[in-house]
Tab-separated table of C-alpha atoms and ligand atoms in Angstrom:
chain	number	residue	atom	x	y	z
A	1	UNK	CA	153.699	77.327	118.368
A	2	UNK	CA	155.782	79.902	120.221
A	3	UNK	CA	155.209	83.450	118.972
A	4	UNK	CA	158.196	84.129	116.695
A	5	UNK	CA	159.987	87.452	116.186
A	6	UNK	CA	159.131	88.635	112.701
A	7	UNK	CA	160.936	91.106	110.426
A	8	UNK	CA	159.205	93.039	107.658
A	9	UNK	CA	160.792	95.558	105.332
A	10	UNK	CA	160.636	98.400	107.865
A	11	UNK	CA	159.380	96.806	111.084
A	12	UNK	CA	160.300	94.273	113.740
A	13	UNK	CA	157.457	92.452	115.476
A	14	UNK	CA	158.480	90.958	118.843
A	15	UNK	CA	156.494	88.855	121.317
A	16	UNK	CA	155.914	90.881	124.478
A	17	UNK	CA	154.328	90.889	127.923
A	18	UNK	CA	153.223	93.077	130.814
A	19	UNK	CA	156.466	95.089	130.860
A	20	UNK	CA	155.216	97.133	127.932
A	21	UNK	CA	151.706	97.748	129.293
A	22	UNK	CA	152.211	101.438	130.064
A	23	UNK	CA	153.885	102.263	126.792
A	24	UNK	CA	151.445	100.274	124.643
A	25	UNK	CA	148.495	101.848	126.421
A	26	UNK	CA	149.703	105.417	125.991
A	27	UNK	CA	150.416	104.824	122.302
A	28	UNK	CA	146.976	103.353	121.936
A	29	UNK	CA	145.303	106.239	123.769
A	30	UNK	CA	147.100	108.739	121.516
A	31	UNK	CA	144.711	107.747	118.723
A	32	UNK	CA	141.943	110.385	118.791
A	33	UNK	CA	139.405	107.949	117.368
A	34	UNK	CA	140.214	105.401	120.058
A	35	UNK	CA	139.786	108.126	122.674
A	36	UNK	CA	136.402	108.785	121.184
A	37	UNK	CA	135.454	105.110	121.497
A	38	UNK	CA	137.196	104.825	124.876
A	39	UNK	CA	134.145	104.623	127.146
A	40	UNK	CA	132.925	101.473	125.498
A	41	UNK	CA	135.510	100.191	123.135
A	42	UNK	CA	139.025	99.826	124.436
A	43	UNK	CA	141.204	99.636	127.488
A	44	UNK	CA	140.171	102.343	129.939
A	45	UNK	CA	143.633	102.633	131.545
A	46	UNK	CA	147.020	100.956	131.526
A	47	UNK	CA	145.970	98.531	134.284
A	48	UNK	CA	143.431	97.006	131.947
A	49	UNK	CA	146.127	96.730	129.321
A	50	UNK	CA	148.451	95.085	131.866
A	51	UNK	CA	145.716	92.624	132.836
A	52	UNK	CA	145.183	91.779	129.198
A	53	UNK	CA	148.920	91.300	128.698
A	54	UNK	CA	149.023	88.989	131.697
A	55	UNK	CA	146.568	86.675	129.928
A	56	UNK	CA	148.647	87.027	126.791
A	57	UNK	CA	151.773	86.027	128.720
A	58	UNK	CA	149.973	83.086	130.249
A	59	UNK	CA	149.080	81.928	126.782
A	60	UNK	CA	152.426	82.549	125.110
A	61	UNK	CA	152.829	78.919	124.171
A	62	UNK	CA	149.189	78.265	123.445
A	63	UNK	CA	147.900	77.809	119.948
A	64	UNK	CA	145.168	80.342	120.440
A	65	UNK	CA	146.750	83.769	120.513
A	66	UNK	CA	149.848	85.408	119.144
A	67	UNK	CA	150.807	88.969	120.099
A	68	UNK	CA	153.586	91.241	119.009
A	69	UNK	CA	154.918	94.664	119.913
A	70	UNK	CA	155.734	96.578	116.719
A	71	UNK	CA	159.025	98.531	116.438
A	72	UNK	CA	160.437	100.605	113.609
A	73	UNK	CA	163.538	98.682	112.532
A	74	UNK	CA	165.701	101.706	111.871
A	75	UNK	CA	164.993	103.741	115.013
A	76	UNK	CA	163.847	101.084	117.490
A	77	UNK	CA	160.739	103.169	118.266
A	78	UNK	CA	157.777	101.215	119.674
A	79	UNK	CA	154.748	102.167	117.543
A	80	UNK	CA	152.028	99.731	118.589
A	81	UNK	CA	150.924	96.158	118.925
A	82	UNK	CA	149.247	93.510	116.835
A	83	UNK	CA	148.030	89.984	117.192
A	84	UNK	CA	145.981	87.141	115.873
A	85	UNK	CA	143.499	85.316	118.071
A	86	UNK	CA	141.476	82.155	117.704
A	87	UNK	CA	137.784	82.894	118.058
A	88	UNK	CA	136.192	79.702	119.348
A	89	UNK	CA	132.688	80.875	118.503
A	90	UNK	CA	133.450	80.851	114.792
A	91	UNK	CA	136.461	78.489	114.732
A	92	UNK	CA	138.580	81.050	112.915
A	93	UNK	CA	141.608	83.200	113.653
A	94	UNK	CA	141.025	86.962	113.708
A	95	UNK	CA	143.834	89.517	113.295
A	96	UNK	CA	144.007	92.969	114.862
A	97	UNK	CA	146.491	95.798	115.308
A	98	UNK	CA	146.891	99.220	116.902
A	99	UNK	CA	149.375	101.922	115.998
A	100	UNK	CA	150.010	105.107	117.896
A	101	UNK	CA	148.772	108.227	116.209
A	102	UNK	CA	152.181	109.504	115.079
A	103	UNK	CA	152.767	106.269	113.156
A	104	UNK	CA	149.667	106.609	111.034
A	105	UNK	CA	149.540	107.194	107.293
A	106	UNK	CA	152.921	105.674	106.553
A	107	UNK	CA	151.771	102.245	105.446
A	108	UNK	CA	152.807	100.559	108.715
A	109	UNK	CA	149.264	99.268	109.293
A	110	UNK	CA	149.193	97.500	105.931
A	111	UNK	CA	152.745	96.206	106.395
A	112	UNK	CA	151.796	94.783	109.804
A	113	UNK	CA	148.487	93.272	108.703
A	114	UNK	CA	149.974	91.696	105.560
A	115	UNK	CA	152.629	90.017	107.731
A	116	UNK	CA	150.113	88.686	110.270
A	117	UNK	CA	148.052	87.267	107.420
A	118	UNK	CA	151.158	85.558	105.999
A	119	UNK	CA	151.898	84.128	109.462
A	120	UNK	CA	148.337	82.803	109.767
A	121	UNK	CA	148.279	81.219	106.314
A	122	UNK	CA	151.805	79.829	106.197
A	123	UNK	CA	152.711	79.072	109.809
A	124	UNK	CA	149.299	78.393	111.304
A	125	UNK	CA	148.152	76.701	108.048
A	126	UNK	CA	144.835	78.540	108.053
A	127	UNK	CA	142.729	78.670	104.878
A	128	UNK	CA	140.191	81.186	106.073
A	129	UNK	CA	140.453	84.203	108.398
A	130	UNK	CA	137.838	86.596	109.714
A	131	UNK	CA	138.294	90.256	110.599
A	132	UNK	CA	135.983	92.804	112.154
A	133	UNK	CA	136.320	96.546	111.941
A	134	UNK	CA	134.189	99.388	113.173
A	135	UNK	CA	131.745	100.442	110.437
A	136	UNK	CA	132.994	104.020	110.801
A	137	UNK	CA	136.609	103.008	110.442
A	138	UNK	CA	137.089	103.139	106.673
A	139	UNK	CA	140.890	103.101	106.960
A	140	UNK	CA	140.916	99.840	108.838
A	141	UNK	CA	138.559	98.272	106.305
A	142	UNK	CA	140.694	99.560	103.443
A	143	UNK	CA	143.817	98.024	104.983
A	144	UNK	CA	142.060	94.699	105.441
A	145	UNK	CA	140.889	94.781	101.830
A	146	UNK	CA	144.416	95.543	100.627
A	147	UNK	CA	145.539	92.429	102.505
A	148	UNK	CA	143.019	90.219	100.713
A	149	UNK	CA	139.960	90.391	102.976
A	150	UNK	CA	136.581	90.662	101.294
A	151	UNK	CA	133.605	92.428	102.889
A	152	UNK	CA	130.936	89.904	103.855
A	153	UNK	CA	128.252	91.572	105.944
A	154	UNK	CA	127.350	94.143	108.610
A	155	UNK	CA	126.622	93.212	112.185
A	156	UNK	CA	126.722	94.352	115.789
A	157	UNK	CA	129.218	93.565	118.533
A	158	UNK	CA	129.059	94.466	122.189
A	159	UNK	CA	131.603	97.127	123.180
A	160	UNK	CA	134.172	96.840	125.945
A	161	UNK	CA	131.553	97.871	128.488
A	162	UNK	CA	129.469	94.809	127.561
A	163	UNK	CA	126.430	97.018	126.923
A	164	UNK	CA	126.984	99.401	124.058
A	165	UNK	CA	126.418	97.976	120.618
A	166	UNK	CA	128.938	98.816	117.934
A	167	UNK	CA	128.105	98.496	114.262
A	168	UNK	CA	130.786	96.452	112.593
A	169	UNK	CA	131.887	95.315	109.154
A	170	UNK	CA	132.713	91.609	108.942
A	171	UNK	CA	135.323	90.625	106.390
A	172	UNK	CA	136.724	87.223	105.406
A	173	UNK	CA	139.867	86.149	103.657
A	174	UNK	CA	139.652	82.885	101.745
A	175	UNK	CA	142.652	81.748	99.769
A	176	UNK	CA	141.943	81.343	96.064
A	177	UNK	CA	142.785	77.808	95.131
A	178	UNK	CA	141.787	76.424	98.494
A	179	UNK	CA	138.491	74.837	99.317
A	180	UNK	CA	137.715	76.436	102.673
A	181	UNK	CA	134.747	75.447	104.750
A	182	UNK	CA	132.027	77.941	105.580
A	183	UNK	CA	131.214	78.669	109.195
A	184	UNK	CA	127.751	78.965	110.717
A	185	UNK	CA	126.956	81.411	113.516
A	186	UNK	CA	127.398	78.664	116.111
A	187	UNK	CA	130.887	77.830	114.829
A	188	UNK	CA	129.896	74.655	112.961
A	189	UNK	CA	131.882	74.292	109.747
A	190	UNK	CA	130.184	73.191	106.565
A	191	UNK	CA	131.954	72.150	103.370
A	192	UNK	CA	131.875	74.555	100.431
A	193	UNK	CA	130.653	71.789	98.121
A	194	UNK	CA	128.145	69.162	99.177
A	195	UNK	CA	126.303	66.446	97.325
A	196	UNK	CA	122.651	67.170	96.532
A	197	UNK	CA	120.872	63.820	96.476
A	198	UNK	CA	117.457	64.768	95.043
A	199	UNK	CA	116.518	62.185	92.374
A	200	UNK	CA	120.082	60.878	92.413
A	201	UNK	CA	118.973	57.458	93.592
A	202	UNK	CA	116.004	57.144	91.207
A	203	UNK	CA	116.062	54.196	88.832
A	204	UNK	CA	119.208	52.675	90.349
A	205	UNK	CA	119.064	48.878	90.430
A	206	UNK	CA	120.491	46.948	93.349
A	207	UNK	CA	123.432	45.662	91.277
A	208	UNK	CA	124.887	49.048	90.451
A	209	UNK	CA	127.087	51.038	92.792
A	210	UNK	CA	125.135	53.367	95.032
A	211	UNK	CA	125.294	56.981	93.774
A	212	UNK	CA	125.979	58.034	97.358
A	213	UNK	CA	128.983	55.706	97.493
A	214	UNK	CA	130.082	57.189	94.173
A	215	UNK	CA	129.884	60.665	95.729
A	216	UNK	CA	131.809	59.555	98.841
A	217	UNK	CA	134.480	57.959	96.653
A	218	UNK	CA	134.795	61.212	94.729
A	219	UNK	CA	135.488	63.023	98.017
A	220	UNK	CA	132.095	64.434	99.051
A	221	UNK	CA	131.459	64.401	102.791
A	222	UNK	CA	128.328	66.588	102.903
A	223	UNK	CA	125.208	64.682	101.874
A	224	UNK	CA	122.017	66.703	101.487
A	225	UNK	CA	118.725	64.846	101.592
A	226	UNK	CA	115.094	65.365	102.687
A	227	UNK	CA	112.189	63.183	103.718
A	228	UNK	CA	110.576	64.176	100.408
A	229	UNK	CA	113.420	62.640	98.381
A	230	UNK	CA	112.505	59.144	99.590
A	231	UNK	CA	116.149	58.156	99.604
A	232	UNK	CA	117.066	58.504	103.287
A	233	UNK	CA	116.989	54.716	103.710
A	234	UNK	CA	119.302	54.148	100.757
A	235	UNK	CA	121.618	56.876	102.031
A	236	UNK	CA	121.569	55.425	105.552
A	237	UNK	CA	122.486	52.008	104.201
A	238	UNK	CA	125.432	53.349	102.210
A	239	UNK	CA	126.694	55.539	105.042
A	240	UNK	CA	126.519	52.713	107.545
A	241	UNK	CA	128.695	50.542	105.311
A	242	UNK	CA	131.099	53.123	103.878
A	243	UNK	CA	133.697	52.944	106.640
A	244	UNK	CA	133.988	56.727	106.970
A	245	UNK	CA	133.745	57.802	110.640
A	246	UNK	CA	130.443	59.518	111.369
A	247	UNK	CA	132.177	62.688	112.581
A	248	UNK	CA	133.800	63.136	109.167
A	249	UNK	CA	130.404	63.161	107.468
A	250	UNK	CA	127.968	66.050	107.345
A	251	UNK	CA	124.391	64.816	107.000
A	252	UNK	CA	121.580	67.280	106.315
A	253	UNK	CA	117.885	66.483	105.990
A	254	UNK	CA	114.611	68.412	105.804
A	255	UNK	CA	111.032	68.057	106.927
A	256	UNK	CA	108.285	68.310	104.342
A	257	UNK	CA	105.306	70.728	104.728
A	258	UNK	CA	103.026	67.788	105.614
A	259	UNK	CA	105.352	67.196	108.582
A	260	UNK	CA	105.044	70.748	109.928
A	261	UNK	CA	103.745	71.391	113.456
A	262	UNK	CA	105.444	70.788	116.818
A	263	UNK	CA	104.752	67.084	117.383
A	264	UNK	CA	104.802	66.346	113.668
A	265	UNK	CA	108.265	67.865	113.264
A	266	UNK	CA	109.666	65.906	116.218
A	267	UNK	CA	108.266	62.696	114.757
A	268	UNK	CA	109.590	63.542	111.288
A	269	UNK	CA	113.048	64.053	112.769
A	270	UNK	CA	112.979	60.625	114.443
A	271	UNK	CA	111.889	59.027	111.156
A	272	UNK	CA	114.753	60.670	109.286
A	273	UNK	CA	117.288	59.652	111.922
A	274	UNK	CA	116.166	56.075	111.902
A	275	UNK	CA	116.201	55.856	108.087
A	276	UNK	CA	119.607	57.498	107.951
A	277	UNK	CA	120.868	55.103	110.648
A	278	UNK	CA	122.433	57.803	112.768
A	279	UNK	CA	121.768	59.220	116.224
A	280	UNK	CA	122.219	62.874	115.249
A	281	UNK	CA	121.991	65.097	112.207
A	282	UNK	CA	124.470	67.819	111.325
A	283	UNK	CA	121.757	70.022	109.891
A	284	UNK	CA	117.961	69.883	109.877
A	285	UNK	CA	115.892	72.232	107.746
A	286	UNK	CA	112.276	73.255	107.300
A	287	UNK	CA	111.902	72.456	103.588
A	288	UNK	CA	109.283	75.093	102.644
A	289	UNK	CA	107.695	77.847	104.753
A	290	UNK	CA	104.083	76.821	104.160
A	291	UNK	CA	101.964	73.917	103.018
A	292	UNK	CA	100.178	75.730	100.216
A	293	UNK	CA	98.965	79.131	99.116
A	294	UNK	CA	95.551	78.559	100.774
A	295	UNK	CA	97.027	77.892	104.207
A	296	UNK	CA	95.985	80.967	106.203
A	297	UNK	CA	97.364	79.528	109.450
A	298	UNK	CA	100.854	79.063	108.073
A	299	UNK	CA	102.566	81.498	110.441
A	300	UNK	CA	101.373	79.643	113.528
A	301	UNK	CA	102.311	76.274	112.042
A	302	UNK	CA	105.726	77.592	111.137
A	303	UNK	CA	106.385	78.962	114.640
A	304	UNK	CA	105.436	75.618	116.196
A	305	UNK	CA	107.617	73.745	113.742
A	306	UNK	CA	110.543	75.989	114.551
A	307	UNK	CA	109.996	75.463	118.266
A	308	UNK	CA	110.447	71.738	117.657
A	309	UNK	CA	113.716	72.352	115.816
A	310	UNK	CA	114.915	74.562	118.656
A	311	UNK	CA	114.188	71.746	121.100
A	312	UNK	CA	116.152	69.257	118.993
A	313	UNK	CA	119.024	71.727	118.777
A	314	UNK	CA	118.991	72.421	122.524
A	315	UNK	CA	119.082	68.676	123.198
A	316	UNK	CA	122.124	68.263	120.936
A	317	UNK	CA	120.286	65.956	118.538
A	318	UNK	CA	121.182	68.219	115.640
A	319	UNK	CA	124.280	70.424	115.315
A	320	UNK	CA	122.623	73.209	113.327
A	321	UNK	CA	119.101	74.161	112.271
A	322	UNK	CA	117.802	76.212	109.391
A	323	UNK	CA	115.279	76.640	106.634
A	324	UNK	CA	114.962	76.295	102.906
A	325	UNK	CA	113.148	78.384	100.304
A	326	UNK	CA	112.378	81.175	102.777
A	327	UNK	CA	111.975	84.791	101.662
A	328	UNK	CA	112.477	87.609	104.214
A	329	UNK	CA	108.776	87.699	105.125
A	330	UNK	CA	108.898	84.004	106.031
A	331	UNK	CA	112.126	84.385	107.982
A	332	UNK	CA	110.645	87.251	109.989
A	333	UNK	CA	107.874	84.990	111.288
A	334	UNK	CA	110.598	82.945	112.943
A	335	UNK	CA	113.127	85.615	113.870
A	336	UNK	CA	110.629	87.961	115.510
A	337	UNK	CA	109.940	85.462	118.232
A	338	UNK	CA	112.494	82.693	118.521
A	339	UNK	CA	115.325	81.378	120.691
A	340	UNK	CA	117.601	80.389	117.835
A	341	UNK	CA	117.942	82.313	114.572
A	342	UNK	CA	118.010	79.985	111.550
A	343	UNK	CA	121.641	79.349	110.675
A	344	UNK	CA	121.115	78.498	107.017
A	345	UNK	CA	118.634	79.310	104.304
A	346	UNK	CA	118.945	76.865	101.429
A	347	UNK	CA	117.660	78.520	98.270
A	348	UNK	CA	117.476	77.973	94.561
A	349	UNK	CA	120.461	80.110	93.567
A	350	UNK	CA	122.370	80.147	90.324
A	351	UNK	CA	123.549	82.538	87.677
A	352	UNK	CA	120.313	83.852	86.195
A	353	UNK	CA	118.401	83.516	89.469
A	354	UNK	CA	120.314	85.132	92.313
A	355	UNK	CA	117.402	86.217	94.553
A	356	UNK	CA	119.325	89.303	95.664
A	357	UNK	CA	116.556	90.634	97.905
A	358	UNK	CA	116.628	87.473	100.030
A	359	UNK	CA	120.431	87.187	99.870
A	360	UNK	CA	120.853	90.709	101.238
A	361	UNK	CA	118.440	90.021	104.084
A	362	UNK	CA	120.241	86.814	105.014
A	363	UNK	CA	123.690	88.446	104.909
A	364	UNK	CA	122.462	91.221	107.167
A	365	UNK	CA	121.051	88.732	109.646
A	366	UNK	CA	124.007	86.360	109.711
A	367	UNK	CA	122.062	83.572	108.013
A	368	UNK	CA	124.283	81.642	105.623
A	369	UNK	CA	122.663	81.068	102.243
A	370	UNK	CA	123.348	77.783	100.491
A	371	UNK	CA	122.528	77.047	96.853
A	372	UNK	CA	120.331	74.209	95.662
A	373	UNK	CA	120.252	73.684	91.934
A	374	UNK	CA	123.457	75.719	91.531
A	375	UNK	CA	123.627	74.660	87.876
A	376	UNK	CA	120.017	75.658	87.277
A	377	UNK	CA	119.400	71.975	86.507
A	378	UNK	CA	121.644	72.445	83.450
A	379	UNK	CA	119.377	75.126	81.994
A	380	UNK	CA	122.124	77.775	82.374
A	381	UNK	CA	124.990	75.666	81.065
A	382	UNK	CA	124.319	76.272	77.391
A	383	UNK	CA	124.116	80.088	77.584
A	384	UNK	CA	126.473	81.605	75.012
A	385	UNK	CA	128.160	83.975	77.413
A	386	UNK	CA	128.621	81.273	80.053
A	387	UNK	CA	130.330	79.111	77.447
A	388	UNK	CA	132.620	81.996	76.449
A	389	UNK	CA	133.566	82.769	80.041
A	390	UNK	CA	134.205	79.103	80.834
A	391	UNK	CA	136.569	78.967	77.850
A	392	UNK	CA	138.310	82.140	79.058
A	393	UNK	CA	139.117	80.488	82.408
A	394	UNK	CA	139.760	77.117	80.786
A	395	UNK	CA	137.146	75.371	82.931
A	396	UNK	CA	133.764	73.768	82.226
A	397	UNK	CA	130.539	75.792	82.354
A	398	UNK	CA	129.533	73.898	85.505
A	399	UNK	CA	132.812	74.811	87.235
A	400	UNK	CA	132.353	78.457	86.298
A	401	UNK	CA	128.813	78.531	87.737
A	402	UNK	CA	129.830	76.783	90.965
A	403	UNK	CA	132.963	78.871	91.497
A	404	UNK	CA	130.906	82.016	90.969
A	405	UNK	CA	128.640	81.041	93.881
A	406	UNK	CA	131.652	80.122	96.010
A	407	UNK	CA	133.197	83.545	95.415
A	408	UNK	CA	129.882	85.137	96.370
A	409	UNK	CA	130.223	83.368	99.737
A	410	UNK	CA	127.606	80.715	98.997
A	411	UNK	CA	128.182	76.977	99.595
A	412	UNK	CA	126.718	74.743	96.882
A	413	UNK	CA	125.135	71.284	96.665
A	414	UNK	CA	125.236	70.263	92.995
A	415	UNK	CA	124.054	66.788	92.072
A	416	UNK	CA	125.285	64.428	89.448
A	417	UNK	CA	125.014	60.742	88.775
A	418	UNK	CA	128.273	60.650	86.832
A	419	UNK	CA	131.657	60.101	88.420
A	420	UNK	CA	133.579	62.482	86.179
A	421	UNK	CA	131.065	65.264	86.852
A	422	UNK	CA	131.141	64.598	90.581
A	423	UNK	CA	134.901	65.127	90.487
A	424	UNK	CA	134.640	68.146	88.203
A	425	UNK	CA	132.161	69.823	90.540
A	426	UNK	CA	134.594	69.516	93.452
A	427	UNK	CA	137.517	70.872	91.456
A	428	UNK	CA	136.671	74.561	91.661
A	429	UNK	CA	139.611	76.145	93.359
A	430	UNK	CA	142.318	76.361	90.730
A	431	UNK	CA	140.954	79.578	89.245
A	432	UNK	CA	139.459	82.856	90.391
A	433	UNK	CA	136.786	84.748	88.465
A	434	UNK	CA	137.785	88.398	88.184
A	435	UNK	CA	135.652	91.279	89.481
A	436	UNK	CA	134.453	92.273	86.042
A	437	UNK	CA	133.074	88.806	85.272
A	438	UNK	CA	131.709	88.398	88.825
A	439	UNK	CA	129.709	91.524	88.341
A	440	UNK	CA	128.387	90.375	84.951
A	441	UNK	CA	127.433	86.940	86.314
A	442	UNK	CA	125.731	88.547	89.323
A	443	UNK	CA	123.408	90.585	87.161
A	444	UNK	CA	122.772	88.311	84.198
A	445	UNK	CA	119.125	88.406	83.074
A	446	UNK	CA	116.882	85.739	84.541
A	447	UNK	CA	117.462	82.293	83.135
A	448	UNK	CA	116.907	78.763	84.334
A	449	UNK	CA	114.513	79.438	87.214
A	450	UNK	CA	112.721	76.226	88.222
A	451	UNK	CA	109.466	78.169	88.645
A	452	UNK	CA	109.112	76.961	92.245
A	453	UNK	CA	107.979	79.737	94.582
A	454	UNK	CA	107.371	79.409	98.342
A	455	UNK	CA	104.062	81.273	98.276
A	456	UNK	CA	102.613	79.811	95.101
A	457	UNK	CA	103.456	76.182	95.580
A	458	UNK	CA	100.867	73.624	96.615
A	459	UNK	CA	103.039	71.121	98.394
A	460	UNK	CA	100.311	69.517	100.506
B	1	A2P	P1	123.928	64.167	85.548
B	1	A2P	O1	123.339	63.525	86.775
B	1	A2P	O2	123.618	63.420	84.284
B	1	A2P	O3	125.394	64.497	85.704
B	1	A2P	P2	121.444	70.993	89.704
B	1	A2P	O4	122.430	70.518	90.717
B	1	A2P	O5	121.562	72.447	89.378
B	1	A2P	O6	120.020	70.631	90.033
B	1	A2P	O7	121.786	70.256	88.346
B	1	A2P	C1	121.760	68.869	88.259
B	1	A2P	C2	121.839	68.466	86.814
B	1	A2P	O8	123.078	68.920	86.301
B	1	A2P	C3	121.781	66.987	86.642
B	1	A2P	O9	120.928	66.776	85.548
B	1	A2P	C4	123.209	66.594	86.298
B	1	A2P	O10	123.162	65.574	85.343
B	1	A2P	C5	123.768	67.831	85.691
B	1	A2P	N1	125.176	68.049	86.002
B	1	A2P	C6	125.774	67.941	87.197
B	1	A2P	N2	127.071	68.258	87.111
B	1	A2P	C7	127.316	68.568	85.821
B	1	A2P	C8	128.468	68.965	85.115
B	1	A2P	N3	129.638	69.108	85.732
B	1	A2P	N4	128.334	69.197	83.786
B	1	A2P	C9	127.146	69.064	83.170
B	1	A2P	N5	126.014	68.682	83.789
B	1	A2P	C10	126.091	68.434	85.108
């Protein structure tokens, strides 16, 4: 799409090129905070700005970047620039703007940002945007929040000099009512709602429709399994016959503690692939951090297991790798000495068991948390207050619990053997839980915990 000229209430945003380099740069440099960051953060002189604009001009008709010069409608004064750029690493568009110092504190920043967001959602048909702002820059964060962005986590970015680290806030905008995918650190997208297959195939006779086919028919494309579930063969059979192209499916599996160790993990992966009748997995997880509470050598075993997953990832046999049921002290064993940081930690997470200590750690380390047993295996559904809140939003208790996790930035993998529930569990995006209720649900007293704990379990 060609960058259009856009009019807001008080501004005109026009596509521009190198001719404005000098003027844009001097406006930019008039910002005392930018001057402060100058050595590592921004354009060091107008030549750098011109060079940047040359790449912008070259890409005017591309679908990857849109830039505008911002003018005050009434006076014609040029007050800054803004743009939205596709970040390949995360497969999302990211907006940004700069206003010269004299144009601050008049609401132009919010007016500009709100219009770029509208452009991204309506013209570029995006359902999720990401924005970064310097941790120190509270104004920028405030503007992003006013435009619908929600703070997600802290992180570091390299500055303009390629050396200095800047502490950043990462914010996301997801449209209520739209089921947007989540994005892993390597840019792989994962659906917000997947199908958890544990025990779903138990007791099914060969005459009845496969529960996996039922899930696919309902619209699920993410199928979560594990060697321990003993259903990979049944899943593989259904997937091979379902007619859905492999690239539209997201298949995740896990290795069991008895399969931990370097060679063991590689062999376990091959077994899973062959049972699932595919030549790659979308996600492969270490199911539990240790075999049992007596296993004093668990750290070594875990490191070797992770090394095997890194090899599979490097060879392109799996698109993303991660862990399940890991607390921070388990994650550290991997992250202190690894090539690839786990991209996902799949945890038991539901209202009444939110594991905030682990969630915080994962957010801070860019590890996406995903919820198994998001309904607390139905133990939370009958809680009086959950029933009241579900009635308030005119949804079922299950929808309330799943939407709550979605709004907390957590993809879910509920399971059900019933068609109407499968559909219900996907239909989460017609309502938004307000802040007051989000806060109550986040801190509800413990209820529905399975009792499974990574350090107390005897798995093998
Ligand atoms: P069923 O298979 O009879 O539908 P979790 O995913 O937290 O482990 O919970 C799974 C349990 O929740 C299963 O027993 C499933 O039963 C039940 N369940 C799944 N979806 C719903 C729903 N929408 N309403 C009520 N129960 C549900």
